[in-house]
PDB file of C-alpha atoms in Angstrom:
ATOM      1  CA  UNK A   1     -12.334 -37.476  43.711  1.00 52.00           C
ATOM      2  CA  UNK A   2     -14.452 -40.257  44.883  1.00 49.00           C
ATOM      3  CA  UNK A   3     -17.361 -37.872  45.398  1.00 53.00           C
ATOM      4  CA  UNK A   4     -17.353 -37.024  41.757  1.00 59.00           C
ATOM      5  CA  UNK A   5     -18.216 -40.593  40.644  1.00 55.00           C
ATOM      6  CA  UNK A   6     -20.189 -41.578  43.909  1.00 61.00           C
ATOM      7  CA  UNK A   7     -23.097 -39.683  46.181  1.00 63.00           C
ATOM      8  CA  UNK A   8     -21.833 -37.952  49.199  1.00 65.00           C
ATOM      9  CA  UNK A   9     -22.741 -40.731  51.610  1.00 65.00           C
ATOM     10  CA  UNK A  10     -21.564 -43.453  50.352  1.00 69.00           C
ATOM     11  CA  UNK A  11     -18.192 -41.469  49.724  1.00 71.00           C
ATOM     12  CA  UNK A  12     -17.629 -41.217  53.088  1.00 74.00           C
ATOM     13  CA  UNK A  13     -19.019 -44.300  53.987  1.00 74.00           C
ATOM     14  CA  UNK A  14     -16.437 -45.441  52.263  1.00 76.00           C
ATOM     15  CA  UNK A  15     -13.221 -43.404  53.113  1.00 80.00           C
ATOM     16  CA  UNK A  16     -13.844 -43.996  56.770  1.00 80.00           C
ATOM     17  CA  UNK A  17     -14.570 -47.405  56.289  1.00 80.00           C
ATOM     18  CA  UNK A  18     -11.071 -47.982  54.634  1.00 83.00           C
ATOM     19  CA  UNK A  19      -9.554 -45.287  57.024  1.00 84.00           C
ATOM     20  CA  UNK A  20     -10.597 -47.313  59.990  1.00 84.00           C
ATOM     21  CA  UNK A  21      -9.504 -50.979  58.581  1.00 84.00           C
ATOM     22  CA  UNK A  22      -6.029 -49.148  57.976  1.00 87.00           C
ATOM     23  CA  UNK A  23      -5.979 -47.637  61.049  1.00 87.00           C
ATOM     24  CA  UNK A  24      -6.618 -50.422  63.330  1.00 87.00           C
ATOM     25  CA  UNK A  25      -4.350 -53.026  61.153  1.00 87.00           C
ATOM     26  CA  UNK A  26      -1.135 -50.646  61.119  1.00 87.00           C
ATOM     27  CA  UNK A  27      -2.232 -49.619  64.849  1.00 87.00           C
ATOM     28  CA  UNK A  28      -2.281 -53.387  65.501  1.00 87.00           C
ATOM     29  CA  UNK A  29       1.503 -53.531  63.858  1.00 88.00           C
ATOM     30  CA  UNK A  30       3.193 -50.537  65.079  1.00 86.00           C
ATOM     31  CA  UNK A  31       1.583 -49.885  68.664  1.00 84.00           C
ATOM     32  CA  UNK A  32       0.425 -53.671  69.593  1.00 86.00           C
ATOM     33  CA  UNK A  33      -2.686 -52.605  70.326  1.00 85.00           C
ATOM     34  CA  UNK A  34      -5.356 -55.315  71.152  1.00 84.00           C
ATOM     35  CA  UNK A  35      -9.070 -55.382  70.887  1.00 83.00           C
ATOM     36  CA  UNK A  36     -11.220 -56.993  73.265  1.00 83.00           C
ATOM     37  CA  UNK A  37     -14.239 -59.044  71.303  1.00 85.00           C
ATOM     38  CA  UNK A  38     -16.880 -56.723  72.472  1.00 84.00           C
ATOM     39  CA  UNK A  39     -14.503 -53.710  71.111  1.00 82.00           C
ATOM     40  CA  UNK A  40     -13.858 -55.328  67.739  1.00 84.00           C
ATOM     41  CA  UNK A  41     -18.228 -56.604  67.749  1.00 86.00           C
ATOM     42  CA  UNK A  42     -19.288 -52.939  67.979  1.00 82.00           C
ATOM     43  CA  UNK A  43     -16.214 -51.487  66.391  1.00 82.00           C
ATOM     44  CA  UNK A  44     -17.447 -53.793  63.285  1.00 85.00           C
ATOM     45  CA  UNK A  45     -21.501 -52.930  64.007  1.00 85.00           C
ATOM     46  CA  UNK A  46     -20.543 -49.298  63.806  1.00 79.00           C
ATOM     47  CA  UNK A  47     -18.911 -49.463  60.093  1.00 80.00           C
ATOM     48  CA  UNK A  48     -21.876 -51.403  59.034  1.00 83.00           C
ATOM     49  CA  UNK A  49     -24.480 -48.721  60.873  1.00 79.00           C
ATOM     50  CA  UNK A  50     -22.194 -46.193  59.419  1.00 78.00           C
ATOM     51  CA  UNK A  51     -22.151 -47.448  55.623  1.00 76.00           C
ATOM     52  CA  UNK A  52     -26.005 -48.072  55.789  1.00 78.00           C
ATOM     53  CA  UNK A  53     -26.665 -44.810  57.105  1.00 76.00           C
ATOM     54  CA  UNK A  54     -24.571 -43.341  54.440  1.00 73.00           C
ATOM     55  CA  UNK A  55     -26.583 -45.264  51.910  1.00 71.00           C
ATOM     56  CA  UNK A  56     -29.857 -43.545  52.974  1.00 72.00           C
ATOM     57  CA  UNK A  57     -28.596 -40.669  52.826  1.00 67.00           C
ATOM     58  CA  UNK A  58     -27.734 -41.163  49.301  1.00 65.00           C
ATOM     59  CA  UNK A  59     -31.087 -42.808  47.834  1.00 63.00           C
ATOM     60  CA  UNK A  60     -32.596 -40.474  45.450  1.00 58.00           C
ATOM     61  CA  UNK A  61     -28.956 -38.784  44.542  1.00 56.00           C
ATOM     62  CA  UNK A  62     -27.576 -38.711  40.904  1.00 55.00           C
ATOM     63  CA  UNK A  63     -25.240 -41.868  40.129  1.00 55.00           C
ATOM     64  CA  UNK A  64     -24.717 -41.264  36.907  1.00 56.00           C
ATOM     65  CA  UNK A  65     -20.539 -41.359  37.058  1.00 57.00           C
ATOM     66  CA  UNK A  66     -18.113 -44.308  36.942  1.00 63.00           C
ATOM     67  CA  UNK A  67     -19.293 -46.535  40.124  1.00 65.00           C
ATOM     68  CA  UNK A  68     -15.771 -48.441  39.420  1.00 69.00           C
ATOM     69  CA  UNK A  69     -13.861 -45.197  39.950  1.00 73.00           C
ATOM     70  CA  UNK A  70     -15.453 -43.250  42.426  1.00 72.00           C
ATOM     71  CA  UNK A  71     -15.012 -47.108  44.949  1.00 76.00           C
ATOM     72  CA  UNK A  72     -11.496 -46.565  43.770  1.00 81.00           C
ATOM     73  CA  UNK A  73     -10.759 -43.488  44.695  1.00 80.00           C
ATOM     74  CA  UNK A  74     -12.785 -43.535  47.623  1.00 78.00           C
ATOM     75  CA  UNK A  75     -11.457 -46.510  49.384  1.00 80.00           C
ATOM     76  CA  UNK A  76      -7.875 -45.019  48.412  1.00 85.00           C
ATOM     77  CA  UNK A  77      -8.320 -41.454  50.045  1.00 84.00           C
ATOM     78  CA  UNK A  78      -9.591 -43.650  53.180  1.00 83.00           C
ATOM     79  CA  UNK A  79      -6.210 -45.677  53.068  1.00 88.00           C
ATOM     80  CA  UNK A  80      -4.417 -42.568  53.254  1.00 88.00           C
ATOM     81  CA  UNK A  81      -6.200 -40.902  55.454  1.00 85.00           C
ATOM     82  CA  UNK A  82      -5.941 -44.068  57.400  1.00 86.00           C
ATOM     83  CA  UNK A  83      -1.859 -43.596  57.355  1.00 88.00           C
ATOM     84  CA  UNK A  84      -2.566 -39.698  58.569  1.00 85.00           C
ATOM     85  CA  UNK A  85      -4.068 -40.848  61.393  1.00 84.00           C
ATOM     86  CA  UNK A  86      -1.329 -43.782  62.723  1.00 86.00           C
ATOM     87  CA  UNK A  87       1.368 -40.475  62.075  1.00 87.00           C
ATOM     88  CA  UNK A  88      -1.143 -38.229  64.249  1.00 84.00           C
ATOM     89  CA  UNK A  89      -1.733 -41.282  67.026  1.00 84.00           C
ATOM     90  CA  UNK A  90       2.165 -41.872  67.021  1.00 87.00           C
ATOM     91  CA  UNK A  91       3.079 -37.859  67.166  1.00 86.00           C
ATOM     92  CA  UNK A  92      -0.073 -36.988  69.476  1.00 85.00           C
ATOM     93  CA  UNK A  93       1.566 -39.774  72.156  1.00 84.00           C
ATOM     94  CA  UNK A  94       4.991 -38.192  72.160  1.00 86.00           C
ATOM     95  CA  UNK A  95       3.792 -34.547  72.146  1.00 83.00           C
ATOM     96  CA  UNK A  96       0.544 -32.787  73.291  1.00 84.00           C
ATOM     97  CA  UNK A  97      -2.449 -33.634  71.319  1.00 84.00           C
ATOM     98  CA  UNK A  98      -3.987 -30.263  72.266  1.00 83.00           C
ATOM     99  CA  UNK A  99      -1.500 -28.647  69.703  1.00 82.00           C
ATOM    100  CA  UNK A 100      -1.033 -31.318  67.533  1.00 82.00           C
ATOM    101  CA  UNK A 101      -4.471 -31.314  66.443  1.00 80.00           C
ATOM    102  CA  UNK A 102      -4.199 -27.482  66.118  1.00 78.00           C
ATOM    103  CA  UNK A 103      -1.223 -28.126  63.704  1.00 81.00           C
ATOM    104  CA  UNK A 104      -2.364 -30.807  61.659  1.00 80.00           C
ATOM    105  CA  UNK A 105      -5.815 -28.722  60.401  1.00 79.00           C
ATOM    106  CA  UNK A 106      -4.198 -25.034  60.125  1.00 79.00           C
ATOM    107  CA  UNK A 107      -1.472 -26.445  58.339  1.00 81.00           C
ATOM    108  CA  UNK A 108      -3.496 -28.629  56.101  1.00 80.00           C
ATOM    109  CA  UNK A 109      -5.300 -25.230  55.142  1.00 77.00           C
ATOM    110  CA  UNK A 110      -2.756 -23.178  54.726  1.00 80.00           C
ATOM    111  CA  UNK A 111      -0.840 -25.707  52.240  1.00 82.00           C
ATOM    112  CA  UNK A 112      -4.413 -25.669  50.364  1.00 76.00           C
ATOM    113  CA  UNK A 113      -4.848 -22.006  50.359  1.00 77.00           C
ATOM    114  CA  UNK A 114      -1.105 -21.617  49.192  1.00 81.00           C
ATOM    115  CA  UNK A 115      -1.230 -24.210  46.740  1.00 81.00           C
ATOM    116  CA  UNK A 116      -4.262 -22.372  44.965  1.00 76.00           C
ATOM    117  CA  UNK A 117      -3.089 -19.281  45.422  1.00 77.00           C
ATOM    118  CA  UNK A 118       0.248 -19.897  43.771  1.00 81.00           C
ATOM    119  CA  UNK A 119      -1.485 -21.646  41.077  1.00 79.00           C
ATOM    120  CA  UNK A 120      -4.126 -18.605  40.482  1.00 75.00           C
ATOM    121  CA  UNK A 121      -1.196 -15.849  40.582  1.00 75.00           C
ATOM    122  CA  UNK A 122       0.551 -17.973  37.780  1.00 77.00           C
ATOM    123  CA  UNK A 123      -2.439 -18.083  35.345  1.00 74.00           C
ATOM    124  CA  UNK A 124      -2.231 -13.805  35.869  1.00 70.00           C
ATOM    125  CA  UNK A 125      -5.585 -13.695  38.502  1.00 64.00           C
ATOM    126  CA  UNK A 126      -5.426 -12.681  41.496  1.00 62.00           C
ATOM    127  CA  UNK A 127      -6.058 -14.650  45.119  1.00 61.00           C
ATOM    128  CA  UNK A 128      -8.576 -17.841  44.806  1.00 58.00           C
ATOM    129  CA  UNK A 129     -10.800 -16.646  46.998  1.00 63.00           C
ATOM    130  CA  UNK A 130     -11.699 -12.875  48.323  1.00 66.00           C
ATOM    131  CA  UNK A 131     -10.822 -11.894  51.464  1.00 66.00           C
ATOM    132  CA  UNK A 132     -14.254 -11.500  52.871  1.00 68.00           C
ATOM    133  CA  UNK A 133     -15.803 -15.126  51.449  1.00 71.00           C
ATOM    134  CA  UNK A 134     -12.234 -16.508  53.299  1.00 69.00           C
ATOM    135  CA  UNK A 135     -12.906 -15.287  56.480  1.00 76.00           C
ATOM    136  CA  UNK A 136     -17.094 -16.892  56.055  1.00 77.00           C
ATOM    137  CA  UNK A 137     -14.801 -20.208  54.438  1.00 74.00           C
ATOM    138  CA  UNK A 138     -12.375 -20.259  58.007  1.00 73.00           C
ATOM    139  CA  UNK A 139     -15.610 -19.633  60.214  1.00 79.00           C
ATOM    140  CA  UNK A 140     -17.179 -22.594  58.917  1.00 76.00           C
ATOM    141  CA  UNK A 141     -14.581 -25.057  58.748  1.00 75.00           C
ATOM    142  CA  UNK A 142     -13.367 -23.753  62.508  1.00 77.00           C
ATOM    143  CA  UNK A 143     -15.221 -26.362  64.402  1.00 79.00           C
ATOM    144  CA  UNK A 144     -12.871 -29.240  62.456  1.00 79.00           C
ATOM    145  CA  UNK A 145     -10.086 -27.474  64.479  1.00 77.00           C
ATOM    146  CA  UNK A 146     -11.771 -28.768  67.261  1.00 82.00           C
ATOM    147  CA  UNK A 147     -12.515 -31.907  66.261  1.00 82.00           C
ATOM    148  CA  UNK A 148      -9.590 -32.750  64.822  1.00 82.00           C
ATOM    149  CA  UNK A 149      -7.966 -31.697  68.584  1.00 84.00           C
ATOM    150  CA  UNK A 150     -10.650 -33.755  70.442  1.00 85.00           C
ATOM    151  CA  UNK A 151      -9.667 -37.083  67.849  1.00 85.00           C
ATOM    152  CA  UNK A 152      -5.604 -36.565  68.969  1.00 85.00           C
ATOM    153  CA  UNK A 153      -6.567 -36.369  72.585  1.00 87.00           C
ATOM    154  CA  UNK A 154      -8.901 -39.776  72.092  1.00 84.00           C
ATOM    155  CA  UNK A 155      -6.250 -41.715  70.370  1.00 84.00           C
ATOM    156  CA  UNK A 156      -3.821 -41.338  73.371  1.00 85.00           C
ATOM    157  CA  UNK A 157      -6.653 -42.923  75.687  1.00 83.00           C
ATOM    158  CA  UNK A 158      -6.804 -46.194  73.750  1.00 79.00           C
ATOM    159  CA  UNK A 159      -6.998 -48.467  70.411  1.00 83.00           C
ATOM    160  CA  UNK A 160      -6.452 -46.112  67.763  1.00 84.00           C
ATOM    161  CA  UNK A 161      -8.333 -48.327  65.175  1.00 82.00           C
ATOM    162  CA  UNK A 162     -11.267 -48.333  68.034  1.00 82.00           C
ATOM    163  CA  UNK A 163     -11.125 -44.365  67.863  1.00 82.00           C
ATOM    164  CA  UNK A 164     -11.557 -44.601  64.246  1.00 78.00           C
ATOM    165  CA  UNK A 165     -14.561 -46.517  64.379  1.00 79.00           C
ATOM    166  CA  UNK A 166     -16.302 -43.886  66.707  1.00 80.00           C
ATOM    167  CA  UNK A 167     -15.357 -41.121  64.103  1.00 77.00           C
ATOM    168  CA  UNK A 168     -18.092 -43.061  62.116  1.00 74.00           C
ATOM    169  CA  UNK A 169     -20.533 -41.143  63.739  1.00 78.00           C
ATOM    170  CA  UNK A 170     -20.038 -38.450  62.003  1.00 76.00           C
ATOM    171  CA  UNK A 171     -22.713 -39.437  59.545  1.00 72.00           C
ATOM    172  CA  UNK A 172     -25.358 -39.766  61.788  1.00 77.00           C
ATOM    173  CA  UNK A 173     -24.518 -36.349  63.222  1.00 78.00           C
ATOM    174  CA  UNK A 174     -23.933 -34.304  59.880  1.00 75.00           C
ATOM    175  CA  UNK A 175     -27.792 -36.004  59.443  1.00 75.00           C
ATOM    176  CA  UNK A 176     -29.017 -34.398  62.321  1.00 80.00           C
ATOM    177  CA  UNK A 177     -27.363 -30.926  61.880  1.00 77.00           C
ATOM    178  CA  UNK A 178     -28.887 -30.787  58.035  1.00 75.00           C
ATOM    179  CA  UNK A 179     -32.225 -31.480  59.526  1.00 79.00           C
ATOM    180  CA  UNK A 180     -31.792 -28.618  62.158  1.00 83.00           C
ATOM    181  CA  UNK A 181     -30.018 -26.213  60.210  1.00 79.00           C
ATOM    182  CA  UNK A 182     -31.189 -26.613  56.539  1.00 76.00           C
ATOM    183  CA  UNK A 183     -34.345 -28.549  56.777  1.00 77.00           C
ATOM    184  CA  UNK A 184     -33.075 -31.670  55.104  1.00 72.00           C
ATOM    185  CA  UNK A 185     -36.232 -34.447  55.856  1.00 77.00           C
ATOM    186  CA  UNK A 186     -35.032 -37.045  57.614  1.00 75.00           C
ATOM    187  CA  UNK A 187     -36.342 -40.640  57.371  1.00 78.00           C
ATOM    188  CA  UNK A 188     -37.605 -42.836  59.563  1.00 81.00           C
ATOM    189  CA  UNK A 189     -34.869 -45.317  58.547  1.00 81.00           C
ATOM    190  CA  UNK A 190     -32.473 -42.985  59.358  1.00 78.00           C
ATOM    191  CA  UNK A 191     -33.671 -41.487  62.900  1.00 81.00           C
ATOM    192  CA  UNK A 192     -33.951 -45.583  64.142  1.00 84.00           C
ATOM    193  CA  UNK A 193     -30.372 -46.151  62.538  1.00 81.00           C
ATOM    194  CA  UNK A 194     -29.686 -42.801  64.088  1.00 79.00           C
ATOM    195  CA  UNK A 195     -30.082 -44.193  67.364  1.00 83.00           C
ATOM    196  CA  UNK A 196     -29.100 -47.606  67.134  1.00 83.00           C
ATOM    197  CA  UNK A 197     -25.912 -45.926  66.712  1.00 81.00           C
ATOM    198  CA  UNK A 198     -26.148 -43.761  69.721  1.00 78.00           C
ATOM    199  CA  UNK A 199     -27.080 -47.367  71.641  1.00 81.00           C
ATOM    200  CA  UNK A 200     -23.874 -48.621  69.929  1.00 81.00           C
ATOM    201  CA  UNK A 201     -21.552 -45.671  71.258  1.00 76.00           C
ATOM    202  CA  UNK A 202     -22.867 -46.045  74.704  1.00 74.00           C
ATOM    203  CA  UNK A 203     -22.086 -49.762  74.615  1.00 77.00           C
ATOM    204  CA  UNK A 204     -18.367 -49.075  74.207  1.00 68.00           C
ATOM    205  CA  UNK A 205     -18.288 -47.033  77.500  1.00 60.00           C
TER     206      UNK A 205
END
């Protein structure tokens, strides 16, 4: 709901900003996990990169919603997705991560598909979505199978509030795939923060 009030970036900015912060804090509480001061430095330097990024990516976009709101409800979603995450860390640690990850998006979209389509049949229309454009929806959204999968696996290896951080990335590569796939210009800002980020990831090795 955030994205309604707020421009795309700065949504997400945002949500894994607060995801992270909740993360790391209940990951802190539940699993005693500890940082090391060059973990927590770049851990912090990626949020930053991360919410800046997001802000370029933004400049230019319509803000004409409620800026209150759309923090509101972004920072929220983050806090809850935060929680997801501890339950997935916890679960992927006592169970394979491999199918865990697997789990957590297919059932996610099936209790969205079924939710709608429940809803749909009991305004007298039929399914939410034909068959055909569902298939071209699943294609798309496949690869977050994957990723989803490859985010269990990392939060068995260490920190889960550390593994949360990384996931900022995510803007910097959803810039570079619009600029490959649907031409979306790129600044110069952006490629430099682009790679400062890059230089940031590698420094957590």
């Amino acid at each position: 709901m955030g994205q309604r009030h707020l421009p795309v970036g700065i949504n997400i900015a945002l949500m894994i900003t607060a995801a992270t912060l909740v993360t790391a804090a209940l990951g802190v509480a539940v699993f005693g996990d500890r940082f090391t001061a060059l973990e927590l430095a770049l851990g912090i330097a990626m949020l930053a990169q991360a919410a800046f990024l997001g802000y370029l990516s933004s400049r230019g976009q319509d803000r004409s919603g409620n800026i209150g709101r759309g923090v509101l409800f972004s920072i929220a979603g983050g806090a809850l997705l935060g929680g997801a995450q501890l339950i997935v860390g916890y679960l992927s640690r006592q169970a394979s991560p491999y199918l865990l990850g697997f789990a957590w998006e297919f059932g996610t979209g099936l209790t969205a598909f079924s939710l709608l389509a429940a809803l749909s049949l009991r305004r007298g229309g039929g399914l939410p979505t034909p068959p055909v454009s569902f298939l071209k929806i699943l294609l798309a959204v496949s690869p977050t199978a994957f990723g989803s999968t490859l985010f269990a696996v990392a939060i068995t290896q260490g920190p889960i509030g550390l593994a949360g951080a990384i996931q900022a990335t995510q803007g910097a590569f959803a810039a570079l795939l619009s600029y490959f796939l649907i031409k979306e210009r790129l600044r110069w800002t952006q490629v430099v923060l682009i790679i400062v980020m890059v230089v940031t990831l590698a420094c957590l090795k």
